mmCIF file of C-alpha atoms in Angstrom:
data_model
loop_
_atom_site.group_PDB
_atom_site.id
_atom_site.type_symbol
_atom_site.label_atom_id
_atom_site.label_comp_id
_atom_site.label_asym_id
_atom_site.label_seq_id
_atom_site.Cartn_x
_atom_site.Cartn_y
_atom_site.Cartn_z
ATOM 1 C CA UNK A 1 35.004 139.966 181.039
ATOM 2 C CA UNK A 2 35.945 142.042 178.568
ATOM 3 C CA UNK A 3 38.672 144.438 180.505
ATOM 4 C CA UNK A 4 39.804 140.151 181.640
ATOM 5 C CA UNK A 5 40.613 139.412 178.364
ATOM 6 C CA UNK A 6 42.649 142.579 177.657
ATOM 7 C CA UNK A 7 45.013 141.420 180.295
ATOM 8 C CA UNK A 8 44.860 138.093 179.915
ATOM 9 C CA UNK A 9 46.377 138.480 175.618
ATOM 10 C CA UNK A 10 48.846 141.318 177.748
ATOM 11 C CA UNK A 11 50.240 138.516 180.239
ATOM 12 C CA UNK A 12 50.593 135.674 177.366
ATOM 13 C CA UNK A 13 52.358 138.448 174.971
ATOM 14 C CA UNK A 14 54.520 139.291 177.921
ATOM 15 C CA UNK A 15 55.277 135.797 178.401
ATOM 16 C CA UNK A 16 56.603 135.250 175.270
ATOM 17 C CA UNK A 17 58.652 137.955 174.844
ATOM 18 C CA UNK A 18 60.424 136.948 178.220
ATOM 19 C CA UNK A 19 60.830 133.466 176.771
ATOM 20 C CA UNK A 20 62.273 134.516 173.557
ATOM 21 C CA UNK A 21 64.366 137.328 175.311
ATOM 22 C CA UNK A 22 66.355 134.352 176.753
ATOM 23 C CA UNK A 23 67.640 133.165 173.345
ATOM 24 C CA UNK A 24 71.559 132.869 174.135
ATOM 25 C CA UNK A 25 75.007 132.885 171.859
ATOM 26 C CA UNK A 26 75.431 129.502 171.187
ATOM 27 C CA UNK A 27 71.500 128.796 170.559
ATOM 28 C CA UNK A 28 71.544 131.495 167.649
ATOM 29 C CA UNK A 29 75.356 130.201 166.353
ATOM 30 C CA UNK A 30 73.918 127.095 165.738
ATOM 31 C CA UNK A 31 70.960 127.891 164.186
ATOM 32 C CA UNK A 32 72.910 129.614 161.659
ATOM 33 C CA UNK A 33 75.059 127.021 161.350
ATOM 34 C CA UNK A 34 72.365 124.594 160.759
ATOM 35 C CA UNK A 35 71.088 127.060 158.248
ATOM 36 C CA UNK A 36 74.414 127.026 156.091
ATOM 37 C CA UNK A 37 74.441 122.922 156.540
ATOM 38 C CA UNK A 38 70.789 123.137 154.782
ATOM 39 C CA UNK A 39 71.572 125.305 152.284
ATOM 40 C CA UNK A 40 74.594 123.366 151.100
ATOM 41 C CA UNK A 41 72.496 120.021 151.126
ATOM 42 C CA UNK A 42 69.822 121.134 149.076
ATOM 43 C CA UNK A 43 71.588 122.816 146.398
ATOM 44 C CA UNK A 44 73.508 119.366 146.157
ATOM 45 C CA UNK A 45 70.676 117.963 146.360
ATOM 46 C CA UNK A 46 69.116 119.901 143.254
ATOM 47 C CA UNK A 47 72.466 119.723 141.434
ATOM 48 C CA UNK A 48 71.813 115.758 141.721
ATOM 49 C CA UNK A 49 68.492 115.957 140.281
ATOM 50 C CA UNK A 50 70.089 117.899 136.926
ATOM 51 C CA UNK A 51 73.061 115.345 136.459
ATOM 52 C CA UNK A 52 70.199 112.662 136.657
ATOM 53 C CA UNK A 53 68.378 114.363 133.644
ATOM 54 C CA UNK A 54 71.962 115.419 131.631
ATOM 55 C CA UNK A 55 72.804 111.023 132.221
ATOM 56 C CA UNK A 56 68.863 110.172 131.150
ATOM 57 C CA UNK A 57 69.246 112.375 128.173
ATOM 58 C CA UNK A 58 73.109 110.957 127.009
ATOM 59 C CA UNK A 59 71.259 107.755 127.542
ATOM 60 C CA UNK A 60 68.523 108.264 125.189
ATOM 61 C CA UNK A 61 70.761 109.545 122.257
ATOM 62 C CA UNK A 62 69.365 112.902 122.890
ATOM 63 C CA UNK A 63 72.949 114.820 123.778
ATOM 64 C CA UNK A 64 76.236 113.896 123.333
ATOM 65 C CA UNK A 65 79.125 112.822 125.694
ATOM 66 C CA UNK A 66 80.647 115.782 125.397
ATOM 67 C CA UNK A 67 77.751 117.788 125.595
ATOM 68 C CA UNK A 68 76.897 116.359 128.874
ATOM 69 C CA UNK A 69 79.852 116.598 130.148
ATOM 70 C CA UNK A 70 79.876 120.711 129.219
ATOM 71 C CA UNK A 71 76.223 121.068 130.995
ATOM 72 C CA UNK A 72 77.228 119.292 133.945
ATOM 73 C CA UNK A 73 80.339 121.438 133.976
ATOM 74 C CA UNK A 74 77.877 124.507 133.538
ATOM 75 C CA UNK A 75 75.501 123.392 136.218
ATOM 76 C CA UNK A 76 78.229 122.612 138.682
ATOM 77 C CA UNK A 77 80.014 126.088 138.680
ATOM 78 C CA UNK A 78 75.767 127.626 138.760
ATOM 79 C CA UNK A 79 75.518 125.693 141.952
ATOM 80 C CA UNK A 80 78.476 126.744 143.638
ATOM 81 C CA UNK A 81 78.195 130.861 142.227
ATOM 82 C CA UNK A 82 74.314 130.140 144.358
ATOM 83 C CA UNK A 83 75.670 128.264 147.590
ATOM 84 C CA UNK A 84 78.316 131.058 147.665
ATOM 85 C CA UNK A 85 75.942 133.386 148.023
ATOM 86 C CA UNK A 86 73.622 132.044 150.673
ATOM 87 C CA UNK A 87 76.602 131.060 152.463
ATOM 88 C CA UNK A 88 78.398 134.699 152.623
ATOM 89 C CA UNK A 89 74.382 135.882 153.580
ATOM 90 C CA UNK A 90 74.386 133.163 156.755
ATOM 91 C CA UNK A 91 78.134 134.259 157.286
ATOM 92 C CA UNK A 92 77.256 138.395 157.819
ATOM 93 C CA UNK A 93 74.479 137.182 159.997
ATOM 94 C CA UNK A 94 77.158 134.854 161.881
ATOM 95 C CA UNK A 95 79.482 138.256 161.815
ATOM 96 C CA UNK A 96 76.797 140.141 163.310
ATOM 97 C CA UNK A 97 75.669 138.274 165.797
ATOM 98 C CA UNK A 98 79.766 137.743 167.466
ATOM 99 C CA UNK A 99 79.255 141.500 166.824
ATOM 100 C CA UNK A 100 76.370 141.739 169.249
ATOM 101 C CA UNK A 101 78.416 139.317 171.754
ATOM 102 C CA UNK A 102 81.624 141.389 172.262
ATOM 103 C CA UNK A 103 79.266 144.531 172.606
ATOM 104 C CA UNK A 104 77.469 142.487 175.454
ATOM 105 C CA UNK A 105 74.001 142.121 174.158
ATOM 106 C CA UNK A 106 73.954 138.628 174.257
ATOM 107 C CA UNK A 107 74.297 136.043 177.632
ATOM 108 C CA UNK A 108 75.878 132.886 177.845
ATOM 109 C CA UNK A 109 74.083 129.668 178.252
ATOM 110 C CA UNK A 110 74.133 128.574 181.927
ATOM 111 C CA UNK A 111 73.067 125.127 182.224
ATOM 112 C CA UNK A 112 73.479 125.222 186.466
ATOM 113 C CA UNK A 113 71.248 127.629 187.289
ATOM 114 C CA UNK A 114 68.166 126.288 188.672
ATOM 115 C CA UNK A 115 64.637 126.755 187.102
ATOM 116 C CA UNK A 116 66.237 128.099 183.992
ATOM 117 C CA UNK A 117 63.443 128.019 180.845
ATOM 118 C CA UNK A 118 65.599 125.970 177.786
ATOM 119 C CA UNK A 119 64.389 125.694 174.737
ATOM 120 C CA UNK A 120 65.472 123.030 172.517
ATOM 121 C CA UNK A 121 64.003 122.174 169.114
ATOM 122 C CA UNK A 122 63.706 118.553 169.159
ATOM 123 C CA UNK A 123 60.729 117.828 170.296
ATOM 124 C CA UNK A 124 61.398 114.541 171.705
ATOM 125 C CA UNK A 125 64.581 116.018 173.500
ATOM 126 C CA UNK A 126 62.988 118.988 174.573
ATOM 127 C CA UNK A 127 60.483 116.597 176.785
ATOM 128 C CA UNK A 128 63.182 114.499 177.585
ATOM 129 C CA UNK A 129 64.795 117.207 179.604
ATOM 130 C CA UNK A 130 62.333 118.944 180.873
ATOM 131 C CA UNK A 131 60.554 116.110 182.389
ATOM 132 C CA UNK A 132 63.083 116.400 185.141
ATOM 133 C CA UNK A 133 63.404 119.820 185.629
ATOM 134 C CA UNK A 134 63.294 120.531 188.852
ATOM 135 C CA UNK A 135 61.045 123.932 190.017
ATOM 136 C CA UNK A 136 62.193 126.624 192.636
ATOM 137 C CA UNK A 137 60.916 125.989 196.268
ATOM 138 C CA UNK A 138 58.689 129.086 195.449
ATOM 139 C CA UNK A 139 56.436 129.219 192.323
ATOM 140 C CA UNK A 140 53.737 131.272 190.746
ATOM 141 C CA UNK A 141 50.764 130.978 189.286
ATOM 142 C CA UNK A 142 47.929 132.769 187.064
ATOM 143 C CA UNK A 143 44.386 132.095 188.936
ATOM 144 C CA UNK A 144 41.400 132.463 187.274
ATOM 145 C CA UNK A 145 37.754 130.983 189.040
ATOM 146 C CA UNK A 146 34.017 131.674 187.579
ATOM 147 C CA UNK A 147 31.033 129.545 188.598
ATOM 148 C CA UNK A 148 27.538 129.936 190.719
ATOM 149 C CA UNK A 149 26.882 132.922 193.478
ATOM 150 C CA UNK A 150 23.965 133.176 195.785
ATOM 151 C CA UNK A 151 23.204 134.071 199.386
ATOM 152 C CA UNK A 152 22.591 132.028 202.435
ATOM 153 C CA UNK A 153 20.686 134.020 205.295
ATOM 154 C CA UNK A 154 19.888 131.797 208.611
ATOM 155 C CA UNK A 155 21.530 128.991 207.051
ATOM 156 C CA UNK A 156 19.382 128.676 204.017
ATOM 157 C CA UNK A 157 20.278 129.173 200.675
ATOM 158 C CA UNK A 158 17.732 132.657 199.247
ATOM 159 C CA UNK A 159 17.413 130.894 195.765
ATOM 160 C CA UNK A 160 13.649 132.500 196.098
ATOM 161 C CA UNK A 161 15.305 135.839 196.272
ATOM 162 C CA UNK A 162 18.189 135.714 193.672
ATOM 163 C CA UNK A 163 17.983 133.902 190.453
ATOM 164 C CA UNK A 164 20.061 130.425 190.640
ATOM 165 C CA UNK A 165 21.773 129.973 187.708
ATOM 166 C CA UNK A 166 21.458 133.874 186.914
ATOM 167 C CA UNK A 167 23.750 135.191 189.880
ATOM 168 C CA UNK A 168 27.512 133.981 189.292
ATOM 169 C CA UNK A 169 31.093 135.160 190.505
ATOM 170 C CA UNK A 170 33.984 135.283 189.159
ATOM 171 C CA UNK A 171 37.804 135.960 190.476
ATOM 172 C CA UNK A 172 41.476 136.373 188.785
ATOM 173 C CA UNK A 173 44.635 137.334 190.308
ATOM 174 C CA UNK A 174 48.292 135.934 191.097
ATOM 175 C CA UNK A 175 49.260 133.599 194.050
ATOM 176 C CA UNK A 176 52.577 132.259 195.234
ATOM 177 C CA UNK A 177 53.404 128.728 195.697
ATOM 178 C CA UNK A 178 55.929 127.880 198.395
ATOM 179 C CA UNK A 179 57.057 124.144 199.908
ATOM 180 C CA UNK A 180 57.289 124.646 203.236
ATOM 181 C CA UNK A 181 59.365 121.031 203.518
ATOM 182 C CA UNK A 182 62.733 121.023 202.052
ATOM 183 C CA UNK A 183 62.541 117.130 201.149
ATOM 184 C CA UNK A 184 58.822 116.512 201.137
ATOM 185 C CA UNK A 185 56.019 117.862 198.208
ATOM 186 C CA UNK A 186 52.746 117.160 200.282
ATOM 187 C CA UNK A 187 52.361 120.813 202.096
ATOM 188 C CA UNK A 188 52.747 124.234 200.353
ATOM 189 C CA UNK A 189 51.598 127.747 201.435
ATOM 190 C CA UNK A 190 49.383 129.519 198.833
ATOM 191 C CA UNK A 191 49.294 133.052 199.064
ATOM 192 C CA UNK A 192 48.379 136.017 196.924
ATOM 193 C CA UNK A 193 46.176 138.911 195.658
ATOM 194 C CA UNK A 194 42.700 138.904 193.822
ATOM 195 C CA UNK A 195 40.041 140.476 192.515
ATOM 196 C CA UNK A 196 36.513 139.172 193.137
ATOM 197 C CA UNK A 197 33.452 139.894 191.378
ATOM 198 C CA UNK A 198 30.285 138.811 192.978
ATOM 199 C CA UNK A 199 26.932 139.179 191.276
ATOM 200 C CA UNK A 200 23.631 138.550 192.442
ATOM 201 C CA UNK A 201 20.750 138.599 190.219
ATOM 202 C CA UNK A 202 16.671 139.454 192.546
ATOM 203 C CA UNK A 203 13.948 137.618 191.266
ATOM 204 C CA UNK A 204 10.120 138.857 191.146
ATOM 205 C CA UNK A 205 11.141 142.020 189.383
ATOM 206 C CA UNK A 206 12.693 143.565 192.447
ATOM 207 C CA UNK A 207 15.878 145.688 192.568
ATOM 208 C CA UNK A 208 17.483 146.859 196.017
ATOM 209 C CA UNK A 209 16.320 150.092 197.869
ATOM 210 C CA UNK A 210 18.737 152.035 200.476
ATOM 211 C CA UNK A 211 15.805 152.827 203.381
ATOM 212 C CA UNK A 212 18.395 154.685 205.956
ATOM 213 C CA UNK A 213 20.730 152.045 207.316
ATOM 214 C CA UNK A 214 19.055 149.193 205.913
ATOM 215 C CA UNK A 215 19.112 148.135 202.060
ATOM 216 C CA UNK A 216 15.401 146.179 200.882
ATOM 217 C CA UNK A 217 14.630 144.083 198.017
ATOM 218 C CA UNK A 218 11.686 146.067 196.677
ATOM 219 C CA UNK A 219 9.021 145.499 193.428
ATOM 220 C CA UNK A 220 10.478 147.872 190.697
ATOM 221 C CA UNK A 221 7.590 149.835 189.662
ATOM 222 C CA UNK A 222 9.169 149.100 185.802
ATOM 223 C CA UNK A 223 9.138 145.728 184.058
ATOM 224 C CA UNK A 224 12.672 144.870 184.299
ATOM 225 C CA UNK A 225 14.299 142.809 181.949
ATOM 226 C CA UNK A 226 17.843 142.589 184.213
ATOM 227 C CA UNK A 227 18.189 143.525 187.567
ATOM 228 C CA UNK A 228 21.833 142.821 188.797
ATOM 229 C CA UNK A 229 23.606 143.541 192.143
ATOM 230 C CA UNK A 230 27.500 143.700 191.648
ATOM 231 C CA UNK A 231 29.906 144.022 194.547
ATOM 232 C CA UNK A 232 34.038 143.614 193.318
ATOM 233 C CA UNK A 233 36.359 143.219 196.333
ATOM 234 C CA UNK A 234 40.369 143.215 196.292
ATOM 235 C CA UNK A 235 41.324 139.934 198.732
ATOM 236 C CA UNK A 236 44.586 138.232 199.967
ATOM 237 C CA UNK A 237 43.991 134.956 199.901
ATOM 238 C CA UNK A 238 45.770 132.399 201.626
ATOM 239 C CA UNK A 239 45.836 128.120 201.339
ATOM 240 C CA UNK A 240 47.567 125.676 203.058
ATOM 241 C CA UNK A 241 47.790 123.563 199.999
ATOM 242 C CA UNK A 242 48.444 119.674 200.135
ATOM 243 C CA UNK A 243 49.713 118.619 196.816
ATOM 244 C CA UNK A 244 50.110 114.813 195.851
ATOM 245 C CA UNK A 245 52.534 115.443 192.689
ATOM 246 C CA UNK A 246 55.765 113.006 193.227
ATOM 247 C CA UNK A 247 58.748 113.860 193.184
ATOM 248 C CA UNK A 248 60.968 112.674 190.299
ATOM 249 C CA UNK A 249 64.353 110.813 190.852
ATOM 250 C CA UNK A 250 67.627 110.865 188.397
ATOM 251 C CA UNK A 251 71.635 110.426 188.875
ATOM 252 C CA UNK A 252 70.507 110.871 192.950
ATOM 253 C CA UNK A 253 68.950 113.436 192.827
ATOM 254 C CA UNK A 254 65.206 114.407 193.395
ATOM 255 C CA UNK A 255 62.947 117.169 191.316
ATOM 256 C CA UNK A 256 60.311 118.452 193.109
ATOM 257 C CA UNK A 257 57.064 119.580 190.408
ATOM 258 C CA UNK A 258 53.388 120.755 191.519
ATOM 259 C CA UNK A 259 50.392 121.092 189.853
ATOM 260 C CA UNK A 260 50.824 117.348 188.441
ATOM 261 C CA UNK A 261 48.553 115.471 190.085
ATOM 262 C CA UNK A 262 45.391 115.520 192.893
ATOM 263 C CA UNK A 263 46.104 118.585 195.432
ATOM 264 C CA UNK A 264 43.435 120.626 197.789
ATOM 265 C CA UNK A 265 43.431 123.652 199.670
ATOM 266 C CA UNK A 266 41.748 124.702 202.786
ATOM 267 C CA UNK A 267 42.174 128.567 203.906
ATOM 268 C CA UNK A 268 40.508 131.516 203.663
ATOM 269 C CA UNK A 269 40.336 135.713 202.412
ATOM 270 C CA UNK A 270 40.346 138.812 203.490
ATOM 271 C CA UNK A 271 40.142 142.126 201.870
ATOM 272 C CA UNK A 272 38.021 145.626 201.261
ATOM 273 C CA UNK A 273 34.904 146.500 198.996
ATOM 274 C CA UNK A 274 36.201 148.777 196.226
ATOM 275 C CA UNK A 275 33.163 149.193 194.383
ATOM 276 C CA UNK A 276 29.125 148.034 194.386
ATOM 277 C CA UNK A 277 27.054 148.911 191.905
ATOM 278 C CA UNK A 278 23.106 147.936 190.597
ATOM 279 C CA UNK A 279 22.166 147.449 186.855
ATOM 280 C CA UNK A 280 18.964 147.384 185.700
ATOM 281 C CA UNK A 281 17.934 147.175 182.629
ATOM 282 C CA UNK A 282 14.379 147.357 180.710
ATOM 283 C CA UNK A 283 12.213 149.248 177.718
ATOM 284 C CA UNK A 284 9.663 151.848 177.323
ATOM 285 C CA UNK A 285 8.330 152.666 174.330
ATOM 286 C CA UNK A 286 10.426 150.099 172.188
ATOM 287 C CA UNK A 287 13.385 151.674 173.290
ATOM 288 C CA UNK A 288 16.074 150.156 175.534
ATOM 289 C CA UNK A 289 17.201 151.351 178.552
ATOM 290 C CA UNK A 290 20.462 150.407 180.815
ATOM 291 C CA UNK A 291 20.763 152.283 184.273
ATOM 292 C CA UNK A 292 23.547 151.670 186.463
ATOM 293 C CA UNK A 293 23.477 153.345 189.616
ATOM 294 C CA UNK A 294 27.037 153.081 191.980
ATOM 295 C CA UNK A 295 26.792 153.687 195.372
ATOM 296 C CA UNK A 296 27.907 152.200 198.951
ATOM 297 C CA UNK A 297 24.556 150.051 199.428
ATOM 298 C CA UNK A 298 25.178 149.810 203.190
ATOM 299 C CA UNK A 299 27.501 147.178 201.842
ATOM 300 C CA UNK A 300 30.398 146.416 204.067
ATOM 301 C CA UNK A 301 33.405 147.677 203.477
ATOM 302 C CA UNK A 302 35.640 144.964 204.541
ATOM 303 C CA UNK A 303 35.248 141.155 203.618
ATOM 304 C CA UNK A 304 36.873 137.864 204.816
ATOM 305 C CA UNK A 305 35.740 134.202 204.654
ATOM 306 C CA UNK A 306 36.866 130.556 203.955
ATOM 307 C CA UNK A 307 37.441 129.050 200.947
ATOM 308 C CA UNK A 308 38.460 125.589 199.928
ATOM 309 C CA UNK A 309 39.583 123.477 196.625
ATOM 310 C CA UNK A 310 39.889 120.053 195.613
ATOM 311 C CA UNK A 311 41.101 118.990 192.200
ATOM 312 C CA UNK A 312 43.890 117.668 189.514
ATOM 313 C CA UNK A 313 46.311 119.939 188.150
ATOM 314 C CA UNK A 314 45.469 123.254 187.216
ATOM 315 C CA UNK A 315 41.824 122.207 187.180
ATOM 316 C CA UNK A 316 40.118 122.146 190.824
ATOM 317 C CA UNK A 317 36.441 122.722 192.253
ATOM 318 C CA UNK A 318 36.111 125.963 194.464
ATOM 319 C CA UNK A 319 34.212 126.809 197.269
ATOM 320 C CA UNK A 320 34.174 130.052 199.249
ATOM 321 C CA UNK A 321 31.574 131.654 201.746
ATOM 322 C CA UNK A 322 32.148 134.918 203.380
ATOM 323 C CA UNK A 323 31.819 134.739 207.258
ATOM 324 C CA UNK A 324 30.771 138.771 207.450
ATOM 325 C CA UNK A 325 27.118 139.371 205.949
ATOM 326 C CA UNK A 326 26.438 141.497 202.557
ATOM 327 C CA UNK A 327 25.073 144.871 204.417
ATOM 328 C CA UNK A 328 26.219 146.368 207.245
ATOM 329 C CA UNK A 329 23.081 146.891 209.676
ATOM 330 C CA UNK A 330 20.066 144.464 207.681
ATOM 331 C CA UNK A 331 17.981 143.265 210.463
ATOM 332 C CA UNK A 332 18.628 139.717 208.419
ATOM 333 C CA UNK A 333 22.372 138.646 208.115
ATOM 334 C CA UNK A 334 23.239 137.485 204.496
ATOM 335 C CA UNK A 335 26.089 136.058 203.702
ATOM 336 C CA UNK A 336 27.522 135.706 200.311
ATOM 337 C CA UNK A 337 28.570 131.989 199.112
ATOM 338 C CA UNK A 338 29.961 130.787 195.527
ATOM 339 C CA UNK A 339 30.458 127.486 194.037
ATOM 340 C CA UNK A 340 32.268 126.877 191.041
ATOM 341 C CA UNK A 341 35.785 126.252 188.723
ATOM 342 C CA UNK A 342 39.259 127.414 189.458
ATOM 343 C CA UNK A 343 42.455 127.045 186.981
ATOM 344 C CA UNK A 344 45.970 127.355 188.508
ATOM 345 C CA UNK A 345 48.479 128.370 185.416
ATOM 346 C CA UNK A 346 51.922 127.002 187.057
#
């Protein structure tokens, strides 16, 4: 989880730097001239707020006409030496950034390409518009799934043999989205690559034994306080995905979305075993002790199965069950199956 993380914060950060990478020409021109409108209100503004005083004090007896009329003099020219300034600061960064445009560093803003990420900083607009953006005909998305693992041997679920809630999976990678109807949104081919972790967790104090070609669930001679069996596979996965988002209408035209609404996916996996492993953990002498032993297992090398989702948005409920068993030769075939959550990022 902790090598996930890493590279989840390294695929936001990279993200946002596309996103802001995008700024154009005319979106930085008119920030900065939005930034010389503000600073020319507000030093009005302030210069206000002083005439008020000057006028409460001439009222009061406190100054003279014509001393009012000298401060207010005094204060204007202050103002305008400060606005001056600010402005001819806004103005080099105005220079500099034409600068940047004739030496090419900078793109134009191209409202008719399609799926084009703009930014705008109202709010309100901002939504406006992009409530009928339209996406490509092929999208992508970030998966991550993590729920319950276990194994089912003669179609029974060996919940005596491996801890239920203790024995869990989990699964990231990157899929592709694609409509496979020009004018419909119902059917979309979901493909990609993953990584699968899938743990299994003995019960009884037993740990797994290699006996030649067959690999035994055997009492540990130590009092463990983990024993873990960890198999992480690199899969293809492909869906046919039916997704119920509607399609949005404007001016004629119609914007296909996904990931809006209720959508499910029926397919399946295939990949290879690229690494199995067994951690056991336990204490002697009130010391702690973590042993992780890698090896092959008699585990197979390859690995395909079905899976299946159902859910709303990027939220869905996952099912998968690999159709090859665990081990290779084991007189009895047991075949991995996980149950839990999967996000789609669109």
């Amino acid at each position: 989880m902790k090598n996930f993380t890493i590279y989840l914060v390294i695929l936001v950060f990279l993200f946002v730097s596309k996103v802001l990478g995008q700024e154009t020409f005319e979106s930085r021109a008119k920030q900065i001239a939005n930034k010389i409108e503000k600073i020319t209100k507000q030093e009005k503004e302030t210069l206000k707020k002083e005439v008020e005083e000057i006028n409460v004090q001439l009222s009061n007896g406190v100054i003279t006409g014509e001393q009012a009329d000298k401060r207010k003099k005094e204060l204007a020219e202050a103002r305008a030496v400060i606005i001056e300034e600010k402005v001819t600061l806004a103005q080099n960064e105005l220079n500099d950034l034409v600068q940047q445009k004739v030496d090419g560093k900078l793109k134009e803003q191209d409202s008719t390409k399609k799926g084009r990420l703009i930014i705008h900083w109202d709010k309100n607009d901002w939504h406006k518009k992009d409530s009928i953006r339209g996406e490509k005909r092929t999208t992508s998305q970030f998966v991550f799934a993590a729920g319950l693992n276990n194994i089912i041997a003669d179609g029974e679920l060996q919940d005596s043999n491996y801890k239920f809630m203790g024995s869990h999976f989990y699964e990231w990678g990157f899929t592709y989205n694609s409509r496979l109807m020009k004018n419909d949104n119902l059917l979309h081919a979901k493909y990609g690559l993953s990584l699968m972790y899938n743990n299994i967790r003995p019960t009884n104090n037993r740990s797994f034994v290699v006996n030649g070609d067959q690999t035994d669930l055997e009492i540990n001679p130590v009092n463990l306080k983990e024993s873990r069996f960890r198999n992480v596979y690199l899969v293809l996965p492909v869906h046919l995905e039916f997704d119920f988002t509607k399609p949005k209408e404007k001016d004629g035209k119609t914007y296909f979305r996904t990931h809006k609404s209720f959508r499910f996916g029926i397919g399946g996996y295939a990949g290879i075993n690229v690494k199995s492993k067994q951690i056991l953990k336990f204490e002697e002498d009130d010391l702690k002790y973590k042993t992780t032993i890698k090896g092959d297992y008699n585990v197979n090398n390859f690995i395909y199965g079905l899976s299946s989702y159902i859910g709303y948005k990027e939220l869905s409920l996952y099912l998968k069950y690999d159709l090859n068993p665990l081990f290779q030769d084991n007189l009895v075939k047991e075949n991995n199956i996980s149950l839990g959550l999967r996000f789609d990022f669109n």
